[in-house]
PDB file of C-alpha atoms in Angstrom:
ATOM      1  CA  UNK A   1       0.040   0.273  -0.026  1.00  0.00           C
ATOM      2  CA  UNK A   2       0.517   4.067  -0.073  1.00  0.00           C
ATOM      3  CA  UNK A   3       3.235   5.000   2.595  1.00  0.00           C
ATOM      4  CA  UNK A   4       4.441   8.381   3.604  1.00  0.00           C
ATOM      5  CA  UNK A   5       8.065   8.618   5.312  1.00  0.00           C
ATOM      6  CA  UNK A   6       8.990  12.007   6.955  1.00  0.00           C
ATOM      7  CA  UNK A   7      11.937  13.093   9.362  1.00  0.00           C
ATOM      8  CA  UNK A   8      10.874  12.832  12.972  1.00  0.00           C
ATOM      9  CA  UNK A   9      11.617  15.821  15.314  1.00  0.00           C
ATOM     10  CA  UNK A  10      11.486  17.760  16.935  1.00  0.00           C
ATOM     11  CA  UNK A  11      13.432  20.210  14.886  1.00  0.00           C
ATOM     12  CA  UNK A  12      14.793  23.453  16.364  1.00  0.00           C
ATOM     13  CA  UNK A  13      15.722  25.890  14.554  1.00  0.00           C
ATOM     14  CA  UNK A  14      16.796  28.897  15.108  1.00  0.00           C
ATOM     15  CA  UNK A  15      15.483  32.182  13.801  1.00  0.00           C
ATOM     16  CA  UNK A  16      16.109  32.808   9.591  1.00  0.00           C
ATOM     17  CA  UNK A  17      17.524  29.692   9.802  1.00  0.00           C
ATOM     18  CA  UNK A  18      17.102  27.676   6.717  1.00  0.00           C
ATOM     19  CA  UNK A  19      14.373  24.657   6.820  1.00  0.00           C
ATOM     20  CA  UNK A  20      14.667  21.229   5.575  1.00  0.00           C
ATOM     21  CA  UNK A  21      12.023  18.366   6.279  1.00  0.00           C
ATOM     22  CA  UNK A  22      12.632  15.331   4.733  1.00  0.00           C
ATOM     23  CA  UNK A  23       9.376  13.207   2.919  1.00  0.00           C
ATOM     24  CA  UNK A  24       9.438  10.454   0.691  1.00  0.00           C
ATOM     25  CA  UNK A  25       6.756   8.394  -0.584  1.00  0.00           C
ATOM     26  CA  UNK A  26       5.645   4.391  -1.531  1.00  0.00           C
ATOM     27  CA  UNK A  27       2.548   4.442  -3.781  1.00  0.00           C
ATOM     28  CA  UNK A  28       1.846   2.943  -7.527  1.00  0.00           C
ATOM     29  CA  UNK A  29       1.017   5.392 -10.030  1.00  0.00           C
ATOM     30  CA  UNK A  30       1.156   9.194 -10.176  1.00  0.00           C
ATOM     31  CA  UNK A  31      -0.285  10.203  -6.495  1.00  0.00           C
ATOM     32  CA  UNK A  32      -0.331  14.284  -5.633  1.00  0.00           C
ATOM     33  CA  UNK A  33       1.912  15.015  -2.699  1.00  0.00           C
ATOM     34  CA  UNK A  34       1.077  17.608  -0.012  1.00  0.00           C
ATOM     35  CA  UNK A  35       2.082  19.588   2.908  1.00  0.00           C
ATOM     36  CA  UNK A  36      -0.276  20.083   5.773  1.00  0.00           C
ATOM     37  CA  UNK A  37       0.726  21.788   8.975  1.00  0.00           C
ATOM     38  CA  UNK A  38      -0.813  21.848  12.079  1.00  0.00           C
ATOM     39  CA  UNK A  39      -0.421  25.461  14.593  1.00  0.00           C
ATOM     40  CA  UNK A  40      -0.979  24.364  18.372  1.00  0.00           C
ATOM     41  CA  UNK A  41      -4.577  24.196  19.138  1.00  0.00           C
ATOM     42  CA  UNK A  42      -5.768  24.418  15.447  1.00  0.00           C
ATOM     43  CA  UNK A  43      -6.653  21.737  12.971  1.00  0.00           C
ATOM     44  CA  UNK A  44      -4.940  20.870  10.318  1.00  0.00           C
ATOM     45  CA  UNK A  45      -4.406  23.300   7.382  1.00  0.00           C
ATOM     46  CA  UNK A  46      -2.976  22.500   3.676  1.00  0.00           C
ATOM     47  CA  UNK A  47       0.592  24.501   3.739  1.00  0.00           C
ATOM     48  CA  UNK A  48       1.187  23.651  -0.434  1.00  0.00           C
ATOM     49  CA  UNK A  49       0.606  21.043  -2.896  1.00  0.00           C
ATOM     50  CA  UNK A  50       2.146  19.028  -5.973  1.00  0.00           C
ATOM     51  CA  UNK A  51      -0.165  17.080  -8.388  1.00  0.00           C
ATOM     52  CA  UNK A  52       2.498  16.255 -11.383  1.00  0.00           C
ATOM     53  CA  UNK A  53       6.231  15.320 -11.040  1.00  0.00           C
ATOM     54  CA  UNK A  54       8.957  18.361 -11.033  1.00  0.00           C
ATOM     55  CA  UNK A  55       6.120  20.534 -10.013  1.00  0.00           C
ATOM     56  CA  UNK A  56       6.556  23.064  -7.034  1.00  0.00           C
ATOM     57  CA  UNK A  57       4.468  23.926  -4.548  1.00  0.00           C
ATOM     58  CA  UNK A  58       5.035  26.914  -2.762  1.00  0.00           C
ATOM     59  CA  UNK A  59       3.118  28.796  -0.368  1.00  0.00           C
ATOM     60  CA  UNK A  60       3.651  31.515   3.280  1.00  0.00           C
ATOM     61  CA  UNK A  61       7.916  30.730   1.634  1.00  0.00           C
ATOM     62  CA  UNK A  62       7.962  27.501   2.232  1.00  0.00           C
ATOM     63  CA  UNK A  63       8.122  25.475  -1.083  1.00  0.00           C
ATOM     64  CA  UNK A  64       8.627  21.886  -1.538  1.00  0.00           C
ATOM     65  CA  UNK A  65       9.292  20.019  -5.451  1.00  0.00           C
ATOM     66  CA  UNK A  66       7.504  16.739  -6.452  1.00  0.00           C
ATOM     67  CA  UNK A  67      10.583  14.471  -7.600  1.00  0.00           C
ATOM     68  CA  UNK A  68       9.475  11.279  -9.019  1.00  0.00           C
ATOM     69  CA  UNK A  69      12.645   9.854  -9.627  1.00  0.00           C
ATOM     70  CA  UNK A  70      13.887  10.174  -5.674  1.00  0.00           C
ATOM     71  CA  UNK A  71      10.222   9.666  -4.284  1.00  0.00           C
ATOM     72  CA  UNK A  72      10.703  12.776  -2.146  1.00  0.00           C
ATOM     73  CA  UNK A  73       8.902  16.115  -1.417  1.00  0.00           C
ATOM     74  CA  UNK A  74      11.082  17.431   0.868  1.00  0.00           C
ATOM     75  CA  UNK A  75      10.113  21.082   2.219  1.00  0.00           C
ATOM     76  CA  UNK A  76      12.174  23.630   2.137  1.00  0.00           C
ATOM     77  CA  UNK A  77      11.909  27.085   3.957  1.00  0.00           C
ATOM     78  CA  UNK A  78      15.014  29.851   3.640  1.00  0.00           C
ATOM     79  CA  UNK A  79      14.261  31.809   6.560  1.00  0.00           C
ATOM     80  CA  UNK A  80      12.232  30.377   9.190  1.00  0.00           C
ATOM     81  CA  UNK A  81       9.851  32.540  12.043  1.00  0.00           C
ATOM     82  CA  UNK A  82       8.494  31.841  15.659  1.00  0.00           C
ATOM     83  CA  UNK A  83       5.350  31.883  14.002  1.00  0.00           C
ATOM     84  CA  UNK A  84       6.299  28.926  11.893  1.00  0.00           C
ATOM     85  CA  UNK A  85       6.665  26.862  15.009  1.00  0.00           C
ATOM     86  CA  UNK A  86       3.707  24.070  14.340  1.00  0.00           C
ATOM     87  CA  UNK A  87       3.677  20.669  13.093  1.00  0.00           C
ATOM     88  CA  UNK A  88       4.284  19.531   9.811  1.00  0.00           C
ATOM     89  CA  UNK A  89       2.856  16.778   7.970  1.00  0.00           C
ATOM     90  CA  UNK A  90       4.006  15.356   4.510  1.00  0.00           C
ATOM     91  CA  UNK A  91       0.834  13.765   2.752  1.00  0.00           C
ATOM     92  CA  UNK A  92       0.473  11.748  -0.642  1.00  0.00           C
ATOM     93  CA  UNK A  93      -3.224  11.290  -2.616  1.00  0.00           C
ATOM     94  CA  UNK A  94      -3.062   7.812  -4.357  1.00  0.00           C
ATOM     95  CA  UNK A  95      -5.331   5.343  -5.540  1.00  0.00           C
ATOM     96  CA  UNK A  96      -8.984   5.169  -4.743  1.00  0.00           C
ATOM     97  CA  UNK A  97      -8.340   8.923  -3.730  1.00  0.00           C
ATOM     98  CA  UNK A  98      -7.254   8.076  -0.121  1.00  0.00           C
ATOM     99  CA  UNK A  99      -5.369  10.091   1.171  1.00  0.00           C
ATOM    100  CA  UNK A 100      -2.158   9.139   3.273  1.00  0.00           C
ATOM    101  CA  UNK A 101      -0.347  11.188   6.202  1.00  0.00           C
ATOM    102  CA  UNK A 102       3.047  10.972   7.685  1.00  0.00           C
ATOM    103  CA  UNK A 103       3.802  10.333  11.248  1.00  0.00           C
ATOM    104  CA  UNK A 104       4.285  14.776  11.207  1.00  0.00           C
ATOM    105  CA  UNK A 105       7.576  16.222  11.938  1.00  0.00           C
ATOM    106  CA  UNK A 106       7.597  18.946  14.838  1.00  0.00           C
ATOM    107  CA  UNK A 107       9.146  22.321  14.203  1.00  0.00           C
ATOM    108  CA  UNK A 108      10.393  25.131  17.066  1.00  0.00           C
ATOM    109  CA  UNK A 109      11.849  27.520  16.233  1.00  0.00           C
ATOM    110  CA  UNK A 110      13.344  29.757  19.086  1.00  0.00           C
ATOM    111  CA  UNK A 111      14.350  34.051  18.834  1.00  0.00           C
TER     112      UNK A 111
ATOM    113  CA  UNK B   1     -17.042  31.154   5.968  1.00  0.00           C
ATOM    114  CA  UNK B   2     -17.068  29.036   8.685  1.00  0.00           C
ATOM    115  CA  UNK B   3     -14.780  26.045   9.185  1.00  0.00           C
ATOM    116  CA  UNK B   4     -15.300  22.514   9.866  1.00  0.00           C
ATOM    117  CA  UNK B   5     -16.806  22.730  13.177  1.00  0.00           C
ATOM    118  CA  UNK B   6     -16.693  19.413  15.737  1.00  0.00           C
ATOM    119  CA  UNK B   7     -18.350  19.292  19.188  1.00  0.00           C
ATOM    120  CA  UNK B   8     -17.349  18.600  21.656  1.00  0.00           C
ATOM    121  CA  UNK B   9     -13.796  19.183  21.548  1.00  0.00           C
ATOM    122  CA  UNK B  10     -12.914  16.905  24.821  1.00  0.00           C
ATOM    123  CA  UNK B  11     -14.299  13.941  25.906  1.00  0.00           C
ATOM    124  CA  UNK B  12     -13.116  12.006  29.159  1.00  0.00           C
ATOM    125  CA  UNK B  13     -15.301   8.811  29.681  1.00  0.00           C
ATOM    126  CA  UNK B  14     -14.896   5.332  31.709  1.00  0.00           C
ATOM    127  CA  UNK B  15     -13.818   2.283  29.286  1.00  0.00           C
ATOM    128  CA  UNK B  16     -17.055   0.423  28.318  1.00  0.00           C
ATOM    129  CA  UNK B  17     -18.948   3.743  28.619  1.00  0.00           C
ATOM    130  CA  UNK B  18     -20.445   5.032  24.802  1.00  0.00           C
ATOM    131  CA  UNK B  19     -19.447   7.756  23.290  1.00  0.00           C
ATOM    132  CA  UNK B  20     -20.362  10.418  19.914  1.00  0.00           C
ATOM    133  CA  UNK B  21     -19.100  12.668  18.247  1.00  0.00           C
ATOM    134  CA  UNK B  22     -20.008  15.299  15.987  1.00  0.00           C
ATOM    135  CA  UNK B  23     -18.962  17.208  12.630  1.00  0.00           C
ATOM    136  CA  UNK B  24     -20.552  19.592  10.788  1.00  0.00           C
ATOM    137  CA  UNK B  25     -18.924  20.187   7.068  1.00  0.00           C
ATOM    138  CA  UNK B  26     -18.540  23.587   5.237  1.00  0.00           C
ATOM    139  CA  UNK B  27     -21.500  24.348   3.609  1.00  0.00           C
ATOM    140  CA  UNK B  28     -21.640  22.440  -0.001  1.00  0.00           C
ATOM    141  CA  UNK B  29     -19.105  19.635   0.785  1.00  0.00           C
ATOM    142  CA  UNK B  30     -19.940  16.974  -0.525  1.00  0.00           C
ATOM    143  CA  UNK B  31     -17.190  14.784   0.756  1.00  0.00           C
ATOM    144  CA  UNK B  32     -16.746  14.214   4.826  1.00  0.00           C
ATOM    145  CA  UNK B  33     -14.054  12.218   6.041  1.00  0.00           C
ATOM    146  CA  UNK B  34     -13.113  10.673   9.577  1.00  0.00           C
ATOM    147  CA  UNK B  35     -10.076  10.419  10.851  1.00  0.00           C
ATOM    148  CA  UNK B  36      -8.215   8.679  13.965  1.00  0.00           C
ATOM    149  CA  UNK B  37      -4.890  10.201  15.009  1.00  0.00           C
ATOM    150  CA  UNK B  38      -2.970   8.842  18.152  1.00  0.00           C
ATOM    151  CA  UNK B  39      -0.410  10.541  19.467  1.00  0.00           C
ATOM    152  CA  UNK B  40       2.525  11.227  17.456  1.00  0.00           C
ATOM    153  CA  UNK B  41       1.481  10.206  14.592  1.00  0.00           C
ATOM    154  CA  UNK B  42      -0.417  11.225  11.539  1.00  0.00           C
ATOM    155  CA  UNK B  43      -4.036  11.017  10.993  1.00  0.00           C
ATOM    156  CA  UNK B  44      -5.416   7.886   9.758  1.00  0.00           C
ATOM    157  CA  UNK B  45      -9.183   7.527   7.602  1.00  0.00           C
ATOM    158  CA  UNK B  46     -11.799   5.857   9.265  1.00  0.00           C
ATOM    159  CA  UNK B  47     -14.728   6.806   6.991  1.00  0.00           C
ATOM    160  CA  UNK B  48     -14.968   8.432   4.075  1.00  0.00           C
ATOM    161  CA  UNK B  49     -18.707  10.113   3.175  1.00  0.00           C
ATOM    162  CA  UNK B  50     -19.952  10.994  -0.618  1.00  0.00           C
ATOM    163  CA  UNK B  51     -22.971  12.772   0.309  1.00  0.00           C
ATOM    164  CA  UNK B  52     -24.845  10.348   2.138  1.00  0.00           C
ATOM    165  CA  UNK B  53     -22.814   7.051   1.088  1.00  0.00           C
ATOM    166  CA  UNK B  54     -20.538   5.614   3.051  1.00  0.00           C
ATOM    167  CA  UNK B  55     -17.882   4.572   0.320  1.00  0.00           C
ATOM    168  CA  UNK B  56     -14.639   4.156   1.720  1.00  0.00           C
ATOM    169  CA  UNK B  57     -14.983   2.198   5.548  1.00  0.00           C
ATOM    170  CA  UNK B  58     -12.637  -0.259   5.464  1.00  0.00           C
ATOM    171  CA  UNK B  59     -10.358   0.914   8.169  1.00  0.00           C
ATOM    172  CA  UNK B  60     -13.494   1.686  10.432  1.00  0.00           C
ATOM    173  CA  UNK B  61     -13.649  -0.880  13.520  1.00  0.00           C
ATOM    174  CA  UNK B  62     -17.110  -2.402  12.459  1.00  0.00           C
ATOM    175  CA  UNK B  63     -17.924  -4.283  15.463  1.00  0.00           C
ATOM    176  CA  UNK B  64     -17.674  -1.274  18.109  1.00  0.00           C
ATOM    177  CA  UNK B  65     -17.578   1.962  15.611  1.00  0.00           C
ATOM    178  CA  UNK B  66     -20.528   3.660  13.758  1.00  0.00           C
ATOM    179  CA  UNK B  67     -20.856   6.409  11.791  1.00  0.00           C
ATOM    180  CA  UNK B  68     -23.854   7.658   9.875  1.00  0.00           C
ATOM    181  CA  UNK B  69     -24.348  11.686   7.778  1.00  0.00           C
ATOM    182  CA  UNK B  70     -27.788  11.596   7.115  1.00  0.00           C
ATOM    183  CA  UNK B  71     -29.177  13.786   4.607  1.00  0.00           C
ATOM    184  CA  UNK B  72     -25.400  14.104   3.640  1.00  0.00           C
ATOM    185  CA  UNK B  73     -24.204  17.413   6.008  1.00  0.00           C
ATOM    186  CA  UNK B  74     -23.733  16.753   9.617  1.00  0.00           C
ATOM    187  CA  UNK B  75     -22.353  13.262  10.376  1.00  0.00           C
ATOM    188  CA  UNK B  76     -22.006  11.487  13.997  1.00  0.00           C
ATOM    189  CA  UNK B  77     -19.293   8.902  14.605  1.00  0.00           C
ATOM    190  CA  UNK B  78     -20.213   6.354  17.632  1.00  0.00           C
ATOM    191  CA  UNK B  79     -17.933   4.473  19.534  1.00  0.00           C
ATOM    192  CA  UNK B  80     -19.780   1.708  21.629  1.00  0.00           C
ATOM    193  CA  UNK B  81     -18.183   0.178  24.198  1.00  0.00           C
ATOM    194  CA  UNK B  82     -15.312   3.028  24.414  1.00  0.00           C
ATOM    195  CA  UNK B  83     -11.657   0.992  24.875  1.00  0.00           C
ATOM    196  CA  UNK B  84      -8.902   2.102  26.800  1.00  0.00           C
ATOM    197  CA  UNK B  85      -7.024   1.797  23.222  1.00  0.00           C
ATOM    198  CA  UNK B  86      -9.800   4.258  21.762  1.00  0.00           C
ATOM    199  CA  UNK B  87      -7.968   7.262  23.873  1.00  0.00           C
ATOM    200  CA  UNK B  88      -7.071   9.837  20.750  1.00  0.00           C
ATOM    201  CA  UNK B  89      -7.807  12.462  18.997  1.00  0.00           C
ATOM    202  CA  UNK B  90     -10.887  12.005  16.295  1.00  0.00           C
ATOM    203  CA  UNK B  91     -10.403  14.642  12.827  1.00  0.00           C
ATOM    204  CA  UNK B  92     -13.658  15.697  10.649  1.00  0.00           C
ATOM    205  CA  UNK B  93     -12.477  17.188   7.431  1.00  0.00           C
ATOM    206  CA  UNK B  94     -14.412  17.992   4.227  1.00  0.00           C
ATOM    207  CA  UNK B  95     -13.714  18.811   1.112  1.00  0.00           C
ATOM    208  CA  UNK B  96     -15.482  19.777  -2.278  1.00  0.00           C
ATOM    209  CA  UNK B  97     -15.843  16.310  -3.866  1.00  0.00           C
ATOM    210  CA  UNK B  98     -13.665  13.479  -3.136  1.00  0.00           C
ATOM    211  CA  UNK B  99     -11.457  14.493  -6.601  1.00  0.00           C
ATOM    212  CA  UNK B 100     -10.485  17.607  -5.084  1.00  0.00           C
ATOM    213  CA  UNK B 101      -7.374  17.347  -3.772  1.00  0.00           C
ATOM    214  CA  UNK B 102      -7.935  20.050  -0.474  1.00  0.00           C
ATOM    215  CA  UNK B 103      -9.242  18.920   2.809  1.00  0.00           C
ATOM    216  CA  UNK B 104     -10.266  21.392   5.328  1.00  0.00           C
ATOM    217  CA  UNK B 105      -9.988  19.904   8.633  1.00  0.00           C
ATOM    218  CA  UNK B 106     -11.910  20.696  12.267  1.00  0.00           C
ATOM    219  CA  UNK B 107     -10.105  20.957  14.901  1.00  0.00           C
ATOM    220  CA  UNK B 108     -10.493  17.427  16.396  1.00  0.00           C
ATOM    221  CA  UNK B 109     -12.108  15.897  19.598  1.00  0.00           C
ATOM    222  CA  UNK B 110      -9.649  14.790  21.698  1.00  0.00           C
ATOM    223  CA  UNK B 111     -10.954  11.530  24.042  1.00  0.00           C
ATOM    224  CA  UNK B 112      -9.433  10.159  26.945  1.00  0.00           C
ATOM    225  CA  UNK B 113     -10.805   6.896  27.576  1.00  0.00           C
ATOM    226  CA  UNK B 114     -10.355   6.041  31.792  1.00  0.00           C
TER     227      UNK B 114
END
């Protein structure tokens, strides 16, 4: 079946540091890929998405590129802020329209 | 526009008791999902509705869990009887349709079974 593997946290960074959260996937066919973010006390919300190979999703300074050859969708941001502290989930939409989530990576940004 | 509404936000019950969770999706969203999220894990799909039809309930433990979506709008998820291992966050999400890529999540109901 489909699966998503993302780096375990927590990840602690200083403000303005570069962020990378790794995500790799296993799926049949051509899944769509997503990053969701969950801020403290809130529900998950879509951060960005990519629906085909080589697509780049971007939002709020975050970027991720759909790499079919490496089955990866790593999340990056050039300069993180304290307000980016949250849990980030990599996910894919595969066969039968089912979304599979990774375990989530907690990011803590310190001033 | 109101988001996905869930109630209650928190629930503490003793094992073997019944419990029910309620979800009101975003207006106009035909697809509704219930997810289970254990601590330190990602959400796992329990059931997906297209309007009032449950089209994917393969991961729903049917011996104790049940769900309904009357009139294709609100939905209720029930556990009877609850077990200690059911302690988790229960998330509801909705989308315009099953082909829609964006799911909108509610804040979840945190269930503690003692």
